[in-house]
XYZ file of C-alpha atoms in Angstrom:
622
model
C 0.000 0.000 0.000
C 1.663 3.299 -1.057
C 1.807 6.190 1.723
C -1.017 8.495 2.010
C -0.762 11.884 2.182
C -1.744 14.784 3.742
C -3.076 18.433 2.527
C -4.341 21.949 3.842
C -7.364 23.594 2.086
C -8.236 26.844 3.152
C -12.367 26.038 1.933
C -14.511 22.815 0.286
C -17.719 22.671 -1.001
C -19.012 19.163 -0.853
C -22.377 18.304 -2.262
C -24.062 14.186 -1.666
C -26.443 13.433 -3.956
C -28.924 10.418 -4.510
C -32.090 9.295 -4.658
C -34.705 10.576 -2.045
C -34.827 7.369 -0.223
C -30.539 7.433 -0.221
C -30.917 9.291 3.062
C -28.866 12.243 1.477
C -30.175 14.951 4.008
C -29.158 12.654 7.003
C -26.119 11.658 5.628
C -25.436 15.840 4.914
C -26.667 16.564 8.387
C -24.185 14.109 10.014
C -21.169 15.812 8.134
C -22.390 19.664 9.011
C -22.679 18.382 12.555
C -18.938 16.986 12.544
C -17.764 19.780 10.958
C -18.813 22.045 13.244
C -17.527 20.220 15.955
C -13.653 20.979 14.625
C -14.628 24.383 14.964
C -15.063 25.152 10.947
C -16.934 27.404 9.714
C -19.399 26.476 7.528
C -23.558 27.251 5.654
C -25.400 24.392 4.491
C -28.276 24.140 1.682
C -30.608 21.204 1.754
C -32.089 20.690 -1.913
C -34.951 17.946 -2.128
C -38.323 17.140 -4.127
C -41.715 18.284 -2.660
C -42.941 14.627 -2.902
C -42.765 12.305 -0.116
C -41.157 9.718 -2.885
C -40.390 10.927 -6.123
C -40.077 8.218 -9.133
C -36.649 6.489 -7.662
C -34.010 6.930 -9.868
C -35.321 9.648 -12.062
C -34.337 13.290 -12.338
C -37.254 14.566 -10.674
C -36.487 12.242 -7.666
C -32.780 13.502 -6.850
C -31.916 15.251 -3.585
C -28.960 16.929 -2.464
C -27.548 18.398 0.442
C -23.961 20.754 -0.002
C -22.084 21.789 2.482
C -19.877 24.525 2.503
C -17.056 25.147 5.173
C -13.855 27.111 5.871
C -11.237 27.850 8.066
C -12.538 31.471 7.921
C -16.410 33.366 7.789
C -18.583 31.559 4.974
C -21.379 33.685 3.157
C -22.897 31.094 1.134
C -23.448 27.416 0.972
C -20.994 27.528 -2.388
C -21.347 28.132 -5.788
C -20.214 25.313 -7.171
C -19.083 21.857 -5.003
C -15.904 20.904 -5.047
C -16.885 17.465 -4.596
C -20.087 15.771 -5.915
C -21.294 12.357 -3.751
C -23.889 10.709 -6.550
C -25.843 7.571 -5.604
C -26.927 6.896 -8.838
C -27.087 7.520 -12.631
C -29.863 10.082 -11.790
C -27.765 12.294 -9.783
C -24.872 12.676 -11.741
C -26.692 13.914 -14.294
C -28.497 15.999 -11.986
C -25.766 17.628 -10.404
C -22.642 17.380 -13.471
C -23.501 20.669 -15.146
C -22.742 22.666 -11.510
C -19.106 21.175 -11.306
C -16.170 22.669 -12.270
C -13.818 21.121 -14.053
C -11.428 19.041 -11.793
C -13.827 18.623 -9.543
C -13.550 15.431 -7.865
C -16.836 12.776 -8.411
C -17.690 10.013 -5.937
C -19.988 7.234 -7.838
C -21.480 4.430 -6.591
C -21.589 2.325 -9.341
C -23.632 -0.488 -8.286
C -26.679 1.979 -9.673
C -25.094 2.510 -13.034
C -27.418 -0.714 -13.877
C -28.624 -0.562 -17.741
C -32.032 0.236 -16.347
C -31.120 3.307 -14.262
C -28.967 4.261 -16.454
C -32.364 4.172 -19.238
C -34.275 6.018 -16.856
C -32.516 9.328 -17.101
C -31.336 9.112 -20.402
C -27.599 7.849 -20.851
C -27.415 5.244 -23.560
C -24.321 3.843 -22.527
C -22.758 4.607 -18.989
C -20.826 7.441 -18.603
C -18.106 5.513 -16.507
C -17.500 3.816 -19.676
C -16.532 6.839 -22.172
C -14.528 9.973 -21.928
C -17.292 12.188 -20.873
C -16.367 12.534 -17.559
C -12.712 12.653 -18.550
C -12.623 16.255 -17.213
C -13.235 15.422 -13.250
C -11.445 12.953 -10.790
C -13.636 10.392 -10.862
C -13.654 7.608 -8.408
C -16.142 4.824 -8.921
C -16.626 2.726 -5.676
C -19.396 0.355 -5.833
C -21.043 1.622 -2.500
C -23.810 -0.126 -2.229
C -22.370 -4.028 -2.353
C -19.182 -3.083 -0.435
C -21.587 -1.971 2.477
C -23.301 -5.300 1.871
C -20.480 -7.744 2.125
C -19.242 -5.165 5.472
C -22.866 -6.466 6.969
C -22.504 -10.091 5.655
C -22.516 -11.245 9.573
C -25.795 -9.911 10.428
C -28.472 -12.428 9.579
C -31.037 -10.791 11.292
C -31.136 -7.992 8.397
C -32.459 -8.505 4.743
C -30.217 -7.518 1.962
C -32.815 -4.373 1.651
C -31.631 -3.589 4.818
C -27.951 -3.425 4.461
C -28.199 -1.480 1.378
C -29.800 0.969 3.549
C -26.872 1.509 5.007
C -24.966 2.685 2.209
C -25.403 6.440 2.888
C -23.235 5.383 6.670
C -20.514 3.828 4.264
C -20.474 7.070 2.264
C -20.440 9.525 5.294
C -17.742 7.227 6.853
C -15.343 7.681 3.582
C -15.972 11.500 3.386
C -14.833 11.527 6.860
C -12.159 10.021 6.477
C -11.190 12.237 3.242
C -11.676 15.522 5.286
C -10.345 14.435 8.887
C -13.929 14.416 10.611
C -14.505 12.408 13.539
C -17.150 9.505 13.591
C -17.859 9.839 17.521
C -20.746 12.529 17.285
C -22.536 10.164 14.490
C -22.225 7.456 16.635
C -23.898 8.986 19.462
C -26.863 9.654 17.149
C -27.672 6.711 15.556
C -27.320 5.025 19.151
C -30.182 7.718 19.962
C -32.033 6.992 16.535
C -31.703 2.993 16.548
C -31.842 2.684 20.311
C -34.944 0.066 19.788
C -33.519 -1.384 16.689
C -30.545 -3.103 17.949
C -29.501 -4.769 14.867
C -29.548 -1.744 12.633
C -28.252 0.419 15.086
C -24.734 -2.220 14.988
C -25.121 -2.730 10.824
C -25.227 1.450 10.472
C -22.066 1.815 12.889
C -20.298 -1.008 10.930
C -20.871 0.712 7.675
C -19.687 4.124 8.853
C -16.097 2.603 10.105
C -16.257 0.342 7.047
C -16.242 3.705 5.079
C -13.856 5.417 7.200
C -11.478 2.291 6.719
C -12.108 1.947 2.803
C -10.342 5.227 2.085
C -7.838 4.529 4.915
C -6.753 1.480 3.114
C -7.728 1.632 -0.881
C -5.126 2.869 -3.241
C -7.769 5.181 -4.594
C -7.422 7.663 -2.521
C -4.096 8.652 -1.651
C -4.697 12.319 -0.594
C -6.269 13.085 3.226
C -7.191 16.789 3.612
C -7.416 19.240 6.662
C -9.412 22.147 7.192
C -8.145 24.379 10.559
C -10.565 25.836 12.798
C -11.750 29.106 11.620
C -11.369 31.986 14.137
C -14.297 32.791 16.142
C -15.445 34.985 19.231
C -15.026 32.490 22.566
C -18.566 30.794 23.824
C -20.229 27.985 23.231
C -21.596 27.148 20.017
C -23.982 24.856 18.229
C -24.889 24.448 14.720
C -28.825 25.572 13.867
C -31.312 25.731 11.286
C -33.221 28.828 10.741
C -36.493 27.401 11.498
C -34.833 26.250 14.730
C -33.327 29.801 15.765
C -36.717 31.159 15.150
C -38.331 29.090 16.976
C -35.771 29.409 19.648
C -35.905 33.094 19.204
C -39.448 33.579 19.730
C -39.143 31.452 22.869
C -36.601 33.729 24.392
C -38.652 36.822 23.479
C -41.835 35.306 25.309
C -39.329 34.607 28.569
C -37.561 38.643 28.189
C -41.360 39.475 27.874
C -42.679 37.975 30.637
C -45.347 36.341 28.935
C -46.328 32.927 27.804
C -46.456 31.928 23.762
C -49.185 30.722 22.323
C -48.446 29.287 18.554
C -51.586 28.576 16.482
C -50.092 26.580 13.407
C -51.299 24.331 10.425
C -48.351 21.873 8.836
C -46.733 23.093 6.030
C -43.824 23.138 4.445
C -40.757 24.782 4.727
C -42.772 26.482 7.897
C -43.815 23.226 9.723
C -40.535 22.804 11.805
C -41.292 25.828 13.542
C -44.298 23.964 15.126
C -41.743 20.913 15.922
C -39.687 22.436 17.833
C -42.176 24.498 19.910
C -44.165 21.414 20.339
C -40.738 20.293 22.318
C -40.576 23.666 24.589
C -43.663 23.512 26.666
C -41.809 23.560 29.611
C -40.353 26.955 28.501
C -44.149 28.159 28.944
C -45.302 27.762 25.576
C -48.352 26.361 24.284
C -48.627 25.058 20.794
C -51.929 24.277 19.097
C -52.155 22.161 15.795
C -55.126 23.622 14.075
C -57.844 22.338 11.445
C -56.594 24.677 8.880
C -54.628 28.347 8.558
C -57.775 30.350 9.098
C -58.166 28.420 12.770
C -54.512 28.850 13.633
C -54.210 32.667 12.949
C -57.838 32.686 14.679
C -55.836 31.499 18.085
C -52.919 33.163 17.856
C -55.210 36.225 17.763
C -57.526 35.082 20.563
C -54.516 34.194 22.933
C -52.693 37.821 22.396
C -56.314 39.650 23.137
C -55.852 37.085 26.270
C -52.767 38.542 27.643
C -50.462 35.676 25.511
C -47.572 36.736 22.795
C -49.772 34.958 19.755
C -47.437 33.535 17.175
C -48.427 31.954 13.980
C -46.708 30.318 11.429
C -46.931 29.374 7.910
C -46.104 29.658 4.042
C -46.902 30.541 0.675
C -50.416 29.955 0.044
C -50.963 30.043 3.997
C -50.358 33.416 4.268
C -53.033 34.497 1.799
C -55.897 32.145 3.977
C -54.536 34.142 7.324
C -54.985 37.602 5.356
C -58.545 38.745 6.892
C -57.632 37.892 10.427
C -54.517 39.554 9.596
C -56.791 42.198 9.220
C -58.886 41.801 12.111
C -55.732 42.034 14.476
C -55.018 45.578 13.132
C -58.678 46.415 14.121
C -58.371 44.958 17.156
C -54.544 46.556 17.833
C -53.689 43.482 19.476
C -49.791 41.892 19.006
C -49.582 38.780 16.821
C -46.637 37.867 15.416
C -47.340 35.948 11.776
C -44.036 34.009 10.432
C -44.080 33.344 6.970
C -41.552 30.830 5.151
C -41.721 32.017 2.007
C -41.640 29.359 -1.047
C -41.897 28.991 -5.009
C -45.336 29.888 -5.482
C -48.009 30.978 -6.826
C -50.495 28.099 -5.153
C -48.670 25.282 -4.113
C -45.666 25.993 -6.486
C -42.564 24.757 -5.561
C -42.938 23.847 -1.996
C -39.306 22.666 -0.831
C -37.401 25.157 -2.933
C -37.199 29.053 -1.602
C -38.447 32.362 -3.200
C -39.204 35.945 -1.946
C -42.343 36.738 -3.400
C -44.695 37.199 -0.891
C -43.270 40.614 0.203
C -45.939 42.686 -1.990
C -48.581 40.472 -0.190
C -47.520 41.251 3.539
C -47.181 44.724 2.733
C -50.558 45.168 0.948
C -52.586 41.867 0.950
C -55.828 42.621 2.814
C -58.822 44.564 2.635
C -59.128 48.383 3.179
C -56.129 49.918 4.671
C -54.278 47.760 7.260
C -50.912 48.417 7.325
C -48.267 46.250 9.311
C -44.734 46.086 10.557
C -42.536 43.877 8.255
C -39.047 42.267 8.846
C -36.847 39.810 7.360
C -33.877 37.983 8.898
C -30.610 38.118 6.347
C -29.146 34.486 7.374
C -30.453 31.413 9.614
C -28.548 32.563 12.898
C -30.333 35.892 12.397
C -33.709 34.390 12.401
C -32.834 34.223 16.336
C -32.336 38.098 16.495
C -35.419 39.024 13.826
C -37.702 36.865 16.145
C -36.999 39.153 18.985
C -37.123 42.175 16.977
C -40.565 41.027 15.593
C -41.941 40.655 19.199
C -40.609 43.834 20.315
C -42.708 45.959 17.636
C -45.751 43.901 18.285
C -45.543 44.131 21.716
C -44.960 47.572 21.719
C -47.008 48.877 19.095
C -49.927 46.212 19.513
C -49.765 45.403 16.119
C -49.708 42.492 14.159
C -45.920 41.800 12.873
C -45.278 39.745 9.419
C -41.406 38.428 10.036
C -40.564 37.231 6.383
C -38.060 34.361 6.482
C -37.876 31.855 3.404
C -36.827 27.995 2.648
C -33.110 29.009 2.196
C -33.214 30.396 5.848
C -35.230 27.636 7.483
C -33.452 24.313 6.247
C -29.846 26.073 5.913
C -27.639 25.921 8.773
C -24.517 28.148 10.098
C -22.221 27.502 13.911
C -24.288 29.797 16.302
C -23.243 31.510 19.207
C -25.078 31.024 22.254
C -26.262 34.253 23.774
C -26.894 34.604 27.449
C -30.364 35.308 28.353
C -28.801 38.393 30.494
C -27.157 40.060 27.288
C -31.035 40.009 25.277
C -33.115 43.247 25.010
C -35.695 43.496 28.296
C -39.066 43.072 25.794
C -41.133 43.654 29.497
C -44.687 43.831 29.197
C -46.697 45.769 31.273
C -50.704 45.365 31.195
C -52.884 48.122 31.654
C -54.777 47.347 35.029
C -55.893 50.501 35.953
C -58.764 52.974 34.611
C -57.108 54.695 32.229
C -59.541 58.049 32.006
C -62.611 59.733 33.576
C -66.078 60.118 32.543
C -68.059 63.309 33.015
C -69.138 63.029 36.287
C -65.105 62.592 36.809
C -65.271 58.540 37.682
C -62.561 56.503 36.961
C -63.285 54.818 33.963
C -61.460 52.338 30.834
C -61.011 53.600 27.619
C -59.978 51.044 25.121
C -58.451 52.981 22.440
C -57.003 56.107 24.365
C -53.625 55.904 23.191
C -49.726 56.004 24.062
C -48.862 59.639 22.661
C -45.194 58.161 21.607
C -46.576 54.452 20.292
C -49.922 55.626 19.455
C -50.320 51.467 21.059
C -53.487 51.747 22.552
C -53.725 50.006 25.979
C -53.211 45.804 26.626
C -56.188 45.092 29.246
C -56.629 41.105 29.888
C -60.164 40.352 29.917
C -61.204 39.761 33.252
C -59.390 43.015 34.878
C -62.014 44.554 37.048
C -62.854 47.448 35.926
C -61.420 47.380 32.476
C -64.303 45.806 30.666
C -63.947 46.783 26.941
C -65.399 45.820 23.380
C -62.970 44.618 20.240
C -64.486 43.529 16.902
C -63.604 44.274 13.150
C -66.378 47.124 13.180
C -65.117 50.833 13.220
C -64.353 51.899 16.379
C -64.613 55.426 17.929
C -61.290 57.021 18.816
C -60.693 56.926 22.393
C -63.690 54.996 23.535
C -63.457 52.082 21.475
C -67.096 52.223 20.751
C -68.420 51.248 17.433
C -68.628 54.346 15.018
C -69.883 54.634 11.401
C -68.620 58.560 11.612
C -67.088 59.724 8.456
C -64.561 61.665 9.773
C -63.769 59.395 12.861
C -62.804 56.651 10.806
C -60.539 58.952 8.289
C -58.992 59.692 11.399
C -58.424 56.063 12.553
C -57.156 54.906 9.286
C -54.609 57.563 9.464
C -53.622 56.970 12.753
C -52.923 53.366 12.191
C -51.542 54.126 9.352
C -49.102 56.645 11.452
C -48.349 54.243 14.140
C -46.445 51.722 11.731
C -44.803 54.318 10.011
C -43.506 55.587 13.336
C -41.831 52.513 14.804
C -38.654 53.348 15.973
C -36.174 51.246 13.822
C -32.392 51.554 13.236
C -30.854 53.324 10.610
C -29.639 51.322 7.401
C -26.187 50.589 7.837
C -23.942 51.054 4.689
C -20.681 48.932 4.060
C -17.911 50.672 1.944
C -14.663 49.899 2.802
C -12.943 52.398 0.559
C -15.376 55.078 1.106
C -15.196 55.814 -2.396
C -17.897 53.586 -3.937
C -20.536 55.216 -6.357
C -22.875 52.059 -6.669
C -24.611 50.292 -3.484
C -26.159 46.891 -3.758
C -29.487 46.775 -1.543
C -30.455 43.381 -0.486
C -33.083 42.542 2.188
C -33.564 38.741 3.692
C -31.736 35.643 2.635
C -30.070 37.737 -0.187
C -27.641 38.959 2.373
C -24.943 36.211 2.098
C -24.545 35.799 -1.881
C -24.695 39.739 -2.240
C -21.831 39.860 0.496
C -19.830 37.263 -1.092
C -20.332 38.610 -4.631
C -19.088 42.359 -2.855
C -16.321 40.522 -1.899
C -15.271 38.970 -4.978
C -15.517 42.496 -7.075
C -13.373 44.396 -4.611
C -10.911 41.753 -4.574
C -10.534 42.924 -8.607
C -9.619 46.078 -7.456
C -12.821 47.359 -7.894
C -15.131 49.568 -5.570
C -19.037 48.677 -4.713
C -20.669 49.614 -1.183
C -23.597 47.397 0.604
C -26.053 47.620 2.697
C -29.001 45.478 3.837
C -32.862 45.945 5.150
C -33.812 43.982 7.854
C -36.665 46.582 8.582
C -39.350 46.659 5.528
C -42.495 48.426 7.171
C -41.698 50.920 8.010
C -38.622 51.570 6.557
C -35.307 53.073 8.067
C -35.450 56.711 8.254
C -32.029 57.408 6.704
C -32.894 55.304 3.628
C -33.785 58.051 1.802
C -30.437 59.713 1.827
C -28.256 56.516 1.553
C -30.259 55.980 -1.813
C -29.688 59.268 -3.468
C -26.155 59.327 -2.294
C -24.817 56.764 -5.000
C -25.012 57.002 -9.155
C -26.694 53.444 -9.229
C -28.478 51.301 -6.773
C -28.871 47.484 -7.346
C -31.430 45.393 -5.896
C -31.181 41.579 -6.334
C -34.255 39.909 -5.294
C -35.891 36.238 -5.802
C -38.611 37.421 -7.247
C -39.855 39.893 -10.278
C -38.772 43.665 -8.092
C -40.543 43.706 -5.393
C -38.919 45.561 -3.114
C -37.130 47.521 -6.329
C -41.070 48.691 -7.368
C -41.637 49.682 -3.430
C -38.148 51.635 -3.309
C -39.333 53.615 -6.705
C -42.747 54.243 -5.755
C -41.175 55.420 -2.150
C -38.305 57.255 -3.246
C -38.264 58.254 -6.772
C -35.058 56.920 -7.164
C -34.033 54.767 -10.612
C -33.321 51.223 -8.729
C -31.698 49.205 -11.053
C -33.102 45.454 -10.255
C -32.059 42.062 -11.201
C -33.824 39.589 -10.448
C -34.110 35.427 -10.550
C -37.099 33.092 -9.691
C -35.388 29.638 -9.957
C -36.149 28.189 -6.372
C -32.454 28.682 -5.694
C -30.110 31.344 -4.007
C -28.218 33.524 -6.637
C -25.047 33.030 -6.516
C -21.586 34.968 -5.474
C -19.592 34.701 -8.830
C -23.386 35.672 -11.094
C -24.120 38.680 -8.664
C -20.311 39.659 -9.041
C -20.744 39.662 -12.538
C -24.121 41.597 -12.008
C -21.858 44.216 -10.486
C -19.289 44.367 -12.513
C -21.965 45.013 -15.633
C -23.356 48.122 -14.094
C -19.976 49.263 -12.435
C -18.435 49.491 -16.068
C -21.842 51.355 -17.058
C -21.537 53.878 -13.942
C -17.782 54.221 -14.761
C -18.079 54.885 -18.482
């Protein structure tokens, strides 16, 4: 056996690929996890079918999970992998246009049967010819090595110990990339702890992987990524489903109030309800309703009862919440409405992200009901937006739309822990007093005198002696809270809601420009954040200068945004969708954004939104 060798890589961009049965997001999991044990930094994007079992082996069928990670700050999950995982005939096929050349490919070739190979087109194997003669190509016939590994278990079907292929896989990239197998270990004796046998057969495979590239003559190179350099703490790698959920948790507790979550499954929004299922004992109470209509219905009902209401949803959900929506900014009650925004219109593309419902939360009810919207820029700020959110609903008793999408909620990035002493105080404090006095100068409630800096009206928990008040979706009189058909009463209320969004207290927009030179900004706003970072990095590297700056705050929007606009020659806005947020900024503004814009079900990328850049800088600069 010749020596093997070791070799330091500063980045890699690994992306497993299979069929959706192959257990790619598992296997993709188990590697971020690992990886972020060393200490590396790293962003993740899970890419899978909307159907609980595609046709197996087709095109349609193939999921993917790439992982990108560094031994310094990561924007993006990668352009383009540096090494491709494919499980079958299917996936390389899938996945061979988005590698560069020299890329290295991992094939199981057990799958390149004539069959598969029929299914997705090839007419002779590809293993065969010189088509791949441009990539490192190592074909390892995964699935019957993993089989003969497992020969001693009787107990299992040969079904079974196929299964167990994806463990074999995981255990070889480990071994490629210096990960340790200890932490997967630990989980599948969680997962299998009732399956005895295929808790063993799954262990087996994973150090039969691990010892396959240890001892095979195929691959003679081991690589090793450092550590990258981080602020001390404790860390743990997290979704951005599960830092919102997490974040809305610790906003109840800084609030001093319990969470109520009124939710209806769907998809990429349903982990949210997962996870605060699993939190009860943190004081929140989760309710799994009939449909979205119901859930939004008892989020509302548990704010008006003294609760932080959450609900939680996406794409076409947010359209069936849209009139209680409206009734909540009636009733100026706090309800906090999370929306995982998808590939739509109607069911769309479910699993795969977008940012098109951004016109609907600003504008998609009846009459005029304005609302506060936000958007976190990466997974780990999902934690921080969540907070944020509560904070304006709390304070402003309004309902809050926090915009996250499926690029957010299934990606994944090394988190550190805050202490619960270092978040904003988000205290509460009911009204349990009369709040005015009637004309024979008795104390008396009124339910819609307001806060002269808010404009929130008061937060009286039914039941409060002497605070006995009427809410409904009728016109209410100013001040009393009585029902009013008065012409000029309700011009005045619509105005005044209308005022107290637009006067939330937000931060200013905060511009990056190294040079301080720059004459074009790039304007982003949610999961855009990492790719147009990445892509600002790559054009100043060239020499060349570009400033950027990001909106976390959408309704209302930051009062110096104005000014940072008009300051530059050009103004770029990339957004997964048709201009959204380009139409709002020219409507607003009057300025001449320049948009670009891609609706693929994917995040753009670093090297096309340098390009993007570049394009316009040479216009600007001509």
């Amino acid at each position: 056996m010749s020596k093997k060798h070791s070799q330091a890589l500063d980045r890699v961009v690994i992306r497993f690929a299979g069929d959706s049965g192959d257990g790619m997001q598992l296997t993709g999991e188990r590697f971020t996890a690992e990886t972020a044990s060393l200490g590396n930094d790293l962003s993740t994007l899970p890419n899978f079918p909307a159907e609980i079992r595609a046709p197996q082996g087709t095109l349609p069928g193939v999921s993917s999970f790439q992982l990108h990670f560094a031994d310094h700050d990561v924007l993006t999950p990668g352009d383009a992998p540096d090494v491709l995982v494919a499980m079958n005939p299917a996936a390389l096929k899938a996945n061979l246009g988005d590698l560069p050349r020299g890329a290295t490919v991992i094939v199981n070739t057990d799958e390149f049967t004539k069959r598969n190979l029929a299914k997705v087109g090839y007419a002779a194997s590809p293993l065969d010819d010189e088509s791949l003669a441009s990539w490192q190509v190592h074909p390892v016939p995964l699935t019957s090595i993993t089989v003969d590994a497992l020969e001693e278990f009787d107990s299992l079907t040969r079904k079974d110990k196929e299964r167990a292929k994806n463990m074999f896989a995981l255990g070889l990239l480990a071994w490629m990339y210096s990960r340790s197998l200890e932490g997967t270990e630990k989980f599948l004796q969680s997962k299998f702890a009732k399956l005895p046998d295929i808790l063993a057969a799954n262990i087996k495979a994973l150090h039969a992987g691990h010892a396959y590239g240890e001892t095979t003559e195929a691959f003679g190179v081991r690589y090793e990524i450092a550590p990258a350099p981080m602020p001390s703490g404790t860390y743990r790698n997290i979704t951005g489903n599960v830092a919102l959920a997490y974040g809305l948790v610790a906003a109840a507790h800084r609030a001093g109030i319990p969470l109520t979550l009124g939710s209806y499954p769907i998809t990429p929004a349903s982990d949210l309800l997962h996870t605060l299922s699993g939190l009860k004992r943190f004081g929140v109470m989760t309710l799994q309703a009939e449909d979205e209509i119901a859930a939004v219905g008892a989020a509302l009902g548990a704010s008006f009862g003294g609760s932080l209401g959450v609900t939680t949803t996406s794409g076409p959900g947010l359209a069936l919440k849209a009139e209680t929506i409206g009734l909540a900014v009636s009733l100026e009650l706090p309800l906090v409405v999370v929306d995982v925004q998808r590939g739509g219109p109607s069911t769309g593309l479910p699993t795969k992200t977008e940012q098109s419902d951004l016109l609907q939360a600003m504008f998609g009810r009846n009459g005029e009901s304005p609302v506060a919207v936000i958007a976190p820029s990466t997974p780990i700020d999902c934690f921080d937006a969540a907070l944020d959110a509560v904070r304006i609903a709390t304070a402003y008793r309004t309902p809050v739309i926090l915009l996250s999408d499926g690029y957010l909620a299934n990606g994944s990035e090394p988190w550190l822990v805050p202490s619960i002493g270092d978040l904003p105080d988000l205290t509460v404090e009911f009204t349990t007093e009369p709040n005015d006095v009637d004309a024979d100068g008795l104390p008396m409630f009124h339910g819609y005198k307001r806060d002269p800096e808010t404009l929130a009206r008061p937060w009286a928990v039914p039941g409060t002696p002497g605070l006995e008040h009427r809410v409904g979706g009728i016109e209410k009189a100013d001040v009393t809270g009585n029902i009013s058909y008065d012409p000029a009463n309700h011009d005045h209320m619509v105005r005044t809601r209308a005022a107290k969004i637009a006067g939330i207290t937000v931060p200013d927009v905060q511009v990056d420009d190294p040079s301080g030179g720059a004459n074009t900004l790039v304007l982003g706003w949610g999961s855009t954040f990492g790719p147009i970072q990445a892509a600002a990095r790559l054009v100043r590297a060239g020499g060349a200068q570009v400033a950027t700056a990001h909106l976390r705050h959408l309704n209302p929007f930051p009062a110096n945004l104005e000014a940072v606009l008009k300051a530059y020659d050009r103004v770029i806005v990339p957004e997964m969708n048709l201009g959204q947020l380009a139409m709002l900024l020219r409507s607003k503004y009057l300025v001449d954004i320049k948009s670009h814009t891609a609706v693929r079900g994917l995040p753009f990328t670093a090297a096309e939104l340098a390009t993007v850049i570049t394009d316009h800088l040479e216009e600007v600069n001509l």
